[in-house]
Amino acid sequence: MRTSRISTTVLAATTAALALTLTACGGSDSAAGATADTSRSGSTAEGSKASGKTSEAGGGKETGASQAATATGHGASRSGSQAAHGQPAGSGKVITVGSTDTRQCHGDEISYSVLHRFPKQQGEHLLITARNADSEPCWVTSYPSVILGDTSNVLPHSPKDAPGGSTRITLKPGGKVYSAVNLFTDGAATHTSGTFSLALRDQTGDTGPATDQDAFDSKGVPSKFSWTSADVTNWNTTKPYDF
């Protein structure tokens, strides 16, 4: 009987020890699982952080593109400027050259000079040089809106001009573009003046505020010009009729 009790006691003690061992193993496994979950959560957080940076960078680019796409004439409404130079809306087709973050030139940051070339000769024209006098780049497109002297008609685009008027030309600070006003006389009643009105166009064909320009000869002397009809070439990075 004494031996039976000892055996029973030993068996009970062994069973209790085995239960404690199993419990300890289970606790260790649970702790390891929590650590793995924490590790996975940390990885997910890092992924979300990286995703946030990408989204922010993309938003910044879109904002820059929107600012570029919605640039308008400075100091005047489109409808008012359009009425002033009587400009119909253009096709809006644009081929971008340079950064899409670049804004449109309004006109007040542009410095103009006008050279009267070949007076009273074949090929007579007014060479317009536009220089970006600002500290930031901007773009121009199409051809300038020009009204000569005291007339009221906006000159048409030259039918002999090369295509490419829908291209945006980016002007860096100090950069220049050129256009020409071709002057024609055919013996009929002509107009004479030494000045004209000029305005920039946007990508839809609307015009910004106009400025008055004086023509000068090669010696820097004010020069009058005559015409029966006239037309204008697109802005270009090279001088037209450079001969």
C-alpha atoms as a printed R data frame, in Angstrom:
    type eleno elety resid chain resno       x       y        z
1   ATOM     1    CA   MET     A     1   0.000   0.000    0.000
2   ATOM     2    CA   ARG     A     2   2.830   2.404    0.851
3   ATOM     3    CA   THR     A     3   4.517   1.623   -2.477
4   ATOM     4    CA   SER     A     4   1.225   2.267   -4.342
5   ATOM     5    CA   ARG     A     5   0.842   5.689   -2.701
6   ATOM     6    CA   ILE     A     6   4.412   6.676   -3.670
7   ATOM     7    CA   SER     A     7   3.856   5.559   -7.227
8   ATOM     8    CA   THR     A     8   0.650   7.550   -7.357
9   ATOM     9    CA   THR     A     9   2.380  10.605   -5.913
10  ATOM    10    CA   VAL     A    10   5.268  10.340   -8.344
11  ATOM    11    CA   LEU     A    11   2.865   9.925  -11.235
12  ATOM    12    CA   ALA     A    12   0.913  13.030  -10.186
13  ATOM    13    CA   ALA     A    13   4.106  15.063   -9.836
14  ATOM    14    CA   THR     A    14   5.314  13.927  -13.256
15  ATOM    15    CA   THR     A    15   1.948  14.844  -14.830
16  ATOM    16    CA   ALA     A    16   2.064  18.321  -13.232
17  ATOM    17    CA   ALA     A    17   5.630  18.902  -14.441
18  ATOM    18    CA   LEU     A    18   4.657  17.819  -17.962
19  ATOM    19    CA   ALA     A    19   1.709  20.245  -17.949
20  ATOM    20    CA   LEU     A    20   3.958  23.108  -16.854
21  ATOM    21    CA   THR     A    21   6.440  22.285  -19.613
22  ATOM    22    CA   LEU     A    22   3.715  22.285  -22.264
23  ATOM    23    CA   THR     A    23   2.348  25.604  -20.968
24  ATOM    24    CA   ALA     A    24   5.814  27.192  -21.129
25  ATOM    25    CA   CYS     A    25   6.292  25.992  -24.718
26  ATOM    26    CA   GLY     A    26   2.919  27.412  -25.726
27  ATOM    27    CA   GLY     A    27   3.788  30.794  -24.152
28  ATOM    28    CA   SER     A    28   7.073  30.920  -26.025
29  ATOM    29    CA   ASP     A    29   5.303  30.249  -29.332
30  ATOM    30    CA   SER     A    30   2.767  33.059  -28.673
31  ATOM    31    CA   ALA     A    31   5.533  35.536  -27.875
32  ATOM    32    CA   ALA     A    32   7.349  34.641  -31.096
33  ATOM    33    CA   GLY     A    33   4.129  35.169  -33.121
34  ATOM    34    CA   ALA     A    34   3.632  38.671  -31.693
35  ATOM    35    CA   THR     A    35   7.161  39.613  -32.644
36  ATOM    36    CA   ALA     A    36   6.593  38.439  -36.228
37  ATOM    37    CA   ASP     A    37   3.341  40.395  -36.467
38  ATOM    38    CA   THR     A    38   5.090  43.503  -35.171
39  ATOM    39    CA   SER     A    39   7.796  43.012  -37.745
40  ATOM    40    CA   ARG     A    40   5.209  42.654  -40.510
41  ATOM    41    CA   SER     A    41   3.347  45.718  -39.278
42  ATOM    42    CA   GLY     A    42   6.577  47.698  -39.369
43  ATOM    43    CA   SER     A    43   7.193  46.630  -42.961
44  ATOM    44    CA   THR     A    44   3.664  47.656  -43.909
45  ATOM    45    CA   ALA     A    45   4.149  51.065  -42.299
46  ATOM    46    CA   GLU     A    46   7.363  51.583  -44.242
47  ATOM    47    CA   GLY     A    47   5.546  50.669  -47.435
48  ATOM    48    CA   SER     A    48   2.797  53.170  -46.678
49  ATOM    49    CA   LYS     A    49   5.391  55.861  -45.974
50  ATOM    50    CA   ALA     A    50   7.104  55.221  -49.282
51  ATOM    51    CA   SER     A    51   3.766  55.268  -51.075
52  ATOM    52    CA   GLY     A    52   2.973  58.611  -49.470
53  ATOM    53    CA   LYS     A    53   6.189  60.140  -50.850
54  ATOM    54    CA   THR     A    54   5.415  58.903  -54.351
55  ATOM    55    CA   SER     A    55   1.918  60.362  -54.232
56  ATOM    56    CA   GLU     A    56   3.207  63.699  -52.993
57  ATOM    57    CA   ALA     A    57   5.815  63.860  -55.757
58  ATOM    58    CA   GLY     A    58   3.200  63.011  -58.371
59  ATOM    59    CA   GLY     A    59   0.867  65.687  -57.028
60  ATOM    60    CA   GLY     A    60   3.599  68.272  -57.260
61  ATOM    61    CA   LYS     A    61   4.208  67.470  -60.907
62  ATOM    62    CA   GLU     A    62   0.535  67.647  -61.736
63  ATOM    63    CA   THR     A    63   0.284  71.019  -60.042
64  ATOM    64    CA   GLY     A    64   3.194  72.329  -62.063
65  ATOM    65    CA   ALA     A    65   1.620  70.945  -65.266
66  ATOM    66    CA   SER     A    66  -1.747  72.540  -64.393
67  ATOM    67    CA   GLN     A    67  -0.131  75.905  -63.724
68  ATOM    68    CA   ALA     A    68   1.500  75.683  -67.100
69  ATOM    69    CA   ALA     A    69  -1.646  74.594  -68.873
70  ATOM    70    CA   THR     A    70  -3.806  77.422  -67.357
71  ATOM    71    CA   ALA     A    71  -1.429  80.422  -67.826
72  ATOM    72    CA   THR     A    72  -3.360  83.466  -69.163
73  ATOM    73    CA   GLY     A    73  -2.689  86.982  -70.423
74  ATOM    74    CA   HIS     A    74  -1.329  89.282  -67.707
75  ATOM    75    CA   GLY     A    75  -3.345  92.299  -66.596
76  ATOM    76    CA   ALA     A    76  -6.285  91.745  -68.956
77  ATOM    77    CA   SER     A    77  -9.006  89.166  -69.483
78  ATOM    78    CA   ARG     A    78  -8.830  86.928  -72.506
79  ATOM    79    CA   SER     A    79 -12.146  88.131  -73.822
80  ATOM    80    CA   GLY     A    80 -11.131  91.785  -73.441
81  ATOM    81    CA   SER     A    81  -7.776  91.270  -75.129
82  ATOM    82    CA   GLN     A    82  -9.368  89.247  -77.875
83  ATOM    83    CA   ALA     A    83 -11.823  92.048  -78.572
84  ATOM    84    CA   ALA     A    84  -8.985  94.587  -78.647
85  ATOM    85    CA   HIS     A    85  -7.101  92.752  -81.398
86  ATOM    86    CA   GLY     A    86 -10.132  90.939  -82.811
87  ATOM    87    CA   GLN     A    87  -8.541  87.513  -82.541
88  ATOM    88    CA   PRO     A    88 -10.476  84.284  -83.156
89  ATOM    89    CA   ALA     A    89  -9.607  81.303  -80.996
90  ATOM    90    CA   GLY     A    90  -6.977  78.939  -82.394
91  ATOM    91    CA   SER     A    91  -6.947  75.163  -82.600
92  ATOM    92    CA   GLY     A    92  -5.241  74.761  -79.233
93  ATOM    93    CA   LYS     A    93  -2.868  72.130  -80.636
94  ATOM    94    CA   VAL     A    94   0.432  72.408  -78.800
95  ATOM    95    CA   ILE     A    95   3.756  70.644  -79.150
96  ATOM    96    CA   THR     A    96   5.737  71.277  -75.997
97  ATOM    97    CA   VAL     A    97   9.425  72.107  -76.180
98  ATOM    98    CA   GLY     A    98  11.114  72.223  -72.760
99  ATOM    99    CA   SER     A    99   9.594  71.756  -69.321
100 ATOM   100    CA   THR     A   100   5.819  71.616  -68.929
101 ATOM   101    CA   ASP     A   101   6.286  73.471  -65.637
102 ATOM   102    CA   THR     A   102   7.335  76.608  -67.526
103 ATOM   103    CA   ARG     A   103   4.697  79.339  -67.554
104 ATOM   104    CA   GLN     A   104   3.545  81.328  -70.555
105 ATOM   105    CA   CYS     A   105   5.161  84.710  -71.246
106 ATOM   106    CA   HIS     A   106   2.618  87.419  -70.380
107 ATOM   107    CA   GLY     A   107   4.316  90.229  -72.285
108 ATOM   108    CA   ASP     A   108   5.414  92.520  -69.460
109 ATOM   109    CA   GLU     A   109   8.576  90.439  -68.953
110 ATOM   110    CA   ILE     A   110   9.499  90.715  -72.641
111 ATOM   111    CA   SER     A   111  11.807  93.376  -74.078
112 ATOM   112    CA   TYR     A   112  11.191  94.123  -77.770
113 ATOM   113    CA   SER     A   113  13.258  95.724  -80.507
114 ATOM   114    CA   VAL     A   114  12.157  96.376  -84.104
115 ATOM   115    CA   LEU     A   115  14.570  96.714  -87.026
116 ATOM   116    CA   HIS     A   116  13.298  98.099  -90.359
117 ATOM   117    CA   ARG     A   117  15.153  96.089  -92.994
118 ATOM   118    CA   PHE     A   118  15.469  96.819  -96.747
119 ATOM   119    CA   PRO     A   119  13.358 100.019  -96.814
120 ATOM   120    CA   LYS     A   120  11.598 100.503 -100.162
121 ATOM   121    CA   GLN     A   121  13.301  97.382 -101.539
122 ATOM   122    CA   GLN     A   122  12.167  93.900 -102.359
123 ATOM   123    CA   GLY     A   123  12.023  91.861  -99.173
124 ATOM   124    CA   GLU     A   124  11.239  94.879  -96.983
125 ATOM   125    CA   HIS     A   125  10.168  93.794  -93.510
126 ATOM   126    CA   LEU     A   126  10.178  94.647  -89.813
127 ATOM   127    CA   LEU     A   127  12.349  92.260  -87.817
128 ATOM   128    CA   ILE     A   128  10.913  91.831  -84.301
129 ATOM   129    CA   THR     A   129  13.263  90.557  -81.596
130 ATOM   130    CA   ALA     A   130  11.678  89.481  -78.311
131 ATOM   131    CA   ARG     A   131  13.980  88.916  -75.328
132 ATOM   132    CA   ASN     A   132  13.025  87.454  -71.943
133 ATOM   133    CA   ALA     A   133  14.098  90.153  -69.482
134 ATOM   134    CA   ASP     A   134  12.786  88.213  -66.469
135 ATOM   135    CA   SER     A   135  14.720  85.928  -64.100
136 ATOM   136    CA   GLU     A   136  12.422  82.959  -64.838
137 ATOM   137    CA   PRO     A   137  11.855  81.058  -68.105
138 ATOM   138    CA   CYS     A   138   8.585  81.383  -70.001
139 ATOM   139    CA   TRP     A   139   7.225  80.247  -73.354
140 ATOM   140    CA   VAL     A   140   5.769  81.862  -76.466
141 ATOM   141    CA   THR     A   141   3.828  80.263  -79.293
142 ATOM   142    CA   SER     A   142   2.304  80.976  -82.696
143 ATOM   143    CA   TYR     A   143   2.985  84.436  -84.176
144 ATOM   144    CA   PRO     A   144   2.557  87.887  -82.624
145 ATOM   145    CA   SER     A   145  -0.700  89.769  -83.039
146 ATOM   146    CA   VAL     A   146   0.233  92.945  -84.928
147 ATOM   147    CA   ILE     A   147  -1.745  96.057  -85.910
148 ATOM   148    CA   LEU     A   148   0.203  98.555  -88.018
149 ATOM   149    CA   GLY     A   149  -0.043 102.322  -87.523
150 ATOM   150    CA   ASP     A   150  -3.526 103.740  -87.060
151 ATOM   151    CA   THR     A   151  -5.269 100.845  -88.824
152 ATOM   152    CA   SER     A   152  -7.562  98.459  -86.990
153 ATOM   153    CA   ASN     A   153  -6.928  95.164  -88.756
154 ATOM   154    CA   VAL     A   154  -4.846  92.408  -87.179
155 ATOM   155    CA   LEU     A   155  -2.295  91.151  -89.697
156 ATOM   156    CA   PRO     A   156  -2.710  87.566  -90.909
157 ATOM   157    CA   HIS     A   157  -0.131  84.799  -90.673
158 ATOM   158    CA   SER     A   158   2.182  84.632  -93.666
159 ATOM   159    CA   PRO     A   159   1.054  81.898  -96.097
160 ATOM   160    CA   LYS     A   160   4.713  81.366  -97.092
161 ATOM   161    CA   ASP     A   161   5.844  80.752  -93.520
162 ATOM   162    CA   ALA     A   162   7.091  77.331  -92.469
163 ATOM   163    CA   PRO     A   163   4.698  75.233  -90.326
164 ATOM   164    CA   GLY     A   164   5.197  74.886  -86.595
165 ATOM   165    CA   GLY     A   165   3.194  77.742  -85.149
166 ATOM   166    CA   SER     A   166   1.637  75.495  -82.500
167 ATOM   167    CA   THR     A   167   5.028  74.773  -80.940
168 ATOM   168    CA   ARG     A   168   5.839  76.261  -77.547
169 ATOM   169    CA   ILE     A   169   9.258  77.893  -77.556
170 ATOM   170    CA   THR     A   170  10.765  78.208  -74.086
171 ATOM   171    CA   LEU     A   171  12.715  81.403  -73.452
172 ATOM   172    CA   LYS     A   172  15.318  81.167  -70.729
173 ATOM   173    CA   PRO     A   173  16.306  84.436  -69.007
174 ATOM   174    CA   GLY     A   174  18.007  86.500  -71.710
175 ATOM   175    CA   GLY     A   175  16.772  84.146  -74.454
176 ATOM   176    CA   LYS     A   176  15.492  85.551  -77.751
177 ATOM   177    CA   VAL     A   177  12.968  84.694  -80.458
178 ATOM   178    CA   TYR     A   178  12.263  86.422  -83.758
179 ATOM   179    CA   SER     A   179   9.351  87.235  -86.029
180 ATOM   180    CA   ALA     A   180   8.985  89.342  -89.174
181 ATOM   181    CA   VAL     A   181   6.281  91.660  -90.489
182 ATOM   182    CA   ASN     A   182   6.438  91.392  -94.274
183 ATOM   183    CA   LEU     A   183   5.567  94.673  -96.032
184 ATOM   184    CA   PHE     A   184   4.132  94.764  -99.559
185 ATOM   185    CA   THR     A   185   3.333  97.704 -101.857
186 ATOM   186    CA   ASP     A   186   1.647  97.317 -105.239
187 ATOM   187    CA   GLY     A   187   1.183 100.917 -106.360
188 ATOM   188    CA   ALA     A   188  -2.293 101.226 -104.882
189 ATOM   189    CA   ALA     A   189  -3.173 103.451 -101.938
190 ATOM   190    CA   THR     A   190  -0.666 102.743  -99.200
191 ATOM   191    CA   HIS     A   191  -0.369 103.400  -95.487
192 ATOM   192    CA   THR     A   192   2.665 104.935  -93.803
193 ATOM   193    CA   SER     A   193   3.659 104.760  -90.137
194 ATOM   194    CA   GLY     A   194   6.613 104.313  -87.826
195 ATOM   195    CA   THR     A   195   4.823 102.407  -85.075
196 ATOM   196    CA   PHE     A   196   2.626  99.379  -84.537
197 ATOM   197    CA   SER     A   197   0.814  97.512  -81.774
198 ATOM   198    CA   LEU     A   198   2.009  94.055  -80.709
199 ATOM   199    CA   ALA     A   199   0.538  91.400  -78.400
200 ATOM   200    CA   LEU     A   200   1.438  87.801  -77.553
201 ATOM   201    CA   ARG     A   201  -0.932  84.943  -78.209
202 ATOM   202    CA   ASP     A   202  -1.695  82.028  -75.916
203 ATOM   203    CA   GLN     A   203  -2.145  78.405  -77.005
204 ATOM   204    CA   THR     A   204  -5.799  78.988  -77.960
205 ATOM   205    CA   GLY     A   205  -5.062  82.004  -80.174
206 ATOM   206    CA   ASP     A   206  -6.294  84.614  -77.685
207 ATOM   207    CA   THR     A   207  -4.077  87.643  -77.108
208 ATOM   208    CA   GLY     A   208  -2.678  89.330  -74.029
209 ATOM   209    CA   PRO     A   209  -2.190  93.064  -73.438
210 ATOM   210    CA   ALA     A   210  -0.758  95.000  -76.381
211 ATOM   211    CA   THR     A   211   2.248  97.322  -76.394
212 ATOM   212    CA   ASP     A   212   3.252 100.039  -78.894
213 ATOM   213    CA   GLN     A   213   6.537  99.524  -80.735
214 ATOM   214    CA   ASP     A   214   8.666 101.909  -82.805
215 ATOM   215    CA   ALA     A   215  10.693 100.834  -85.839
216 ATOM   216    CA   PHE     A   216  14.359 101.803  -86.224
217 ATOM   217    CA   ASP     A   217  16.833 101.508  -89.074
218 ATOM   218    CA   SER     A   218  20.244  99.819  -88.808
219 ATOM   219    CA   LYS     A   219  21.761 103.026  -87.375
220 ATOM   220    CA   GLY     A   220  19.219 103.258  -84.563
221 ATOM   221    CA   VAL     A   221  17.268 106.109  -86.182
222 ATOM   222    CA   PRO     A   222  13.431 105.987  -86.098
223 ATOM   223    CA   SER     A   223  12.245 104.705  -89.458
224 ATOM   224    CA   LYS     A   224   8.884 105.047  -91.207
225 ATOM   225    CA   PHE     A   225   7.549 102.232  -93.365
226 ATOM   226    CA   SER     A   226   4.825 101.980  -95.997
227 ATOM   227    CA   TRP     A   227   2.562  99.098  -96.997
228 ATOM   228    CA   THR     A   228  -0.469  98.151  -99.024
229 ATOM   229    CA   SER     A   229  -0.682  94.741  -97.396
230 ATOM   230    CA   ALA     A   230   1.352  92.899  -94.796
231 ATOM   231    CA   ASP     A   231   1.568  89.581  -92.935
232 ATOM   232    CA   VAL     A   232   3.489  88.057  -90.011
233 ATOM   233    CA   THR     A   233   5.716  85.000  -89.499
234 ATOM   234    CA   ASN     A   234   5.751  82.618  -86.521
235 ATOM   235    CA   TRP     A   235   8.122  83.120  -83.610
236 ATOM   236    CA   ASN     A   236  11.379  81.341  -84.298
237 ATOM   237    CA   THR     A   237  14.725  80.869  -82.581
238 ATOM   238    CA   THR     A   238  16.514  81.934  -85.785
239 ATOM   239    CA   LYS     A   239  16.114  85.219  -87.644
240 ATOM   240    CA   PRO     A   240  13.846  85.074  -90.704
241 ATOM   241    CA   TYR     A   241  15.407  86.367  -93.951
242 ATOM   242    CA   ASP     A   242  18.823  86.381  -92.297
243 ATOM   243    CA   PHE     A   243  20.845  87.354  -95.376
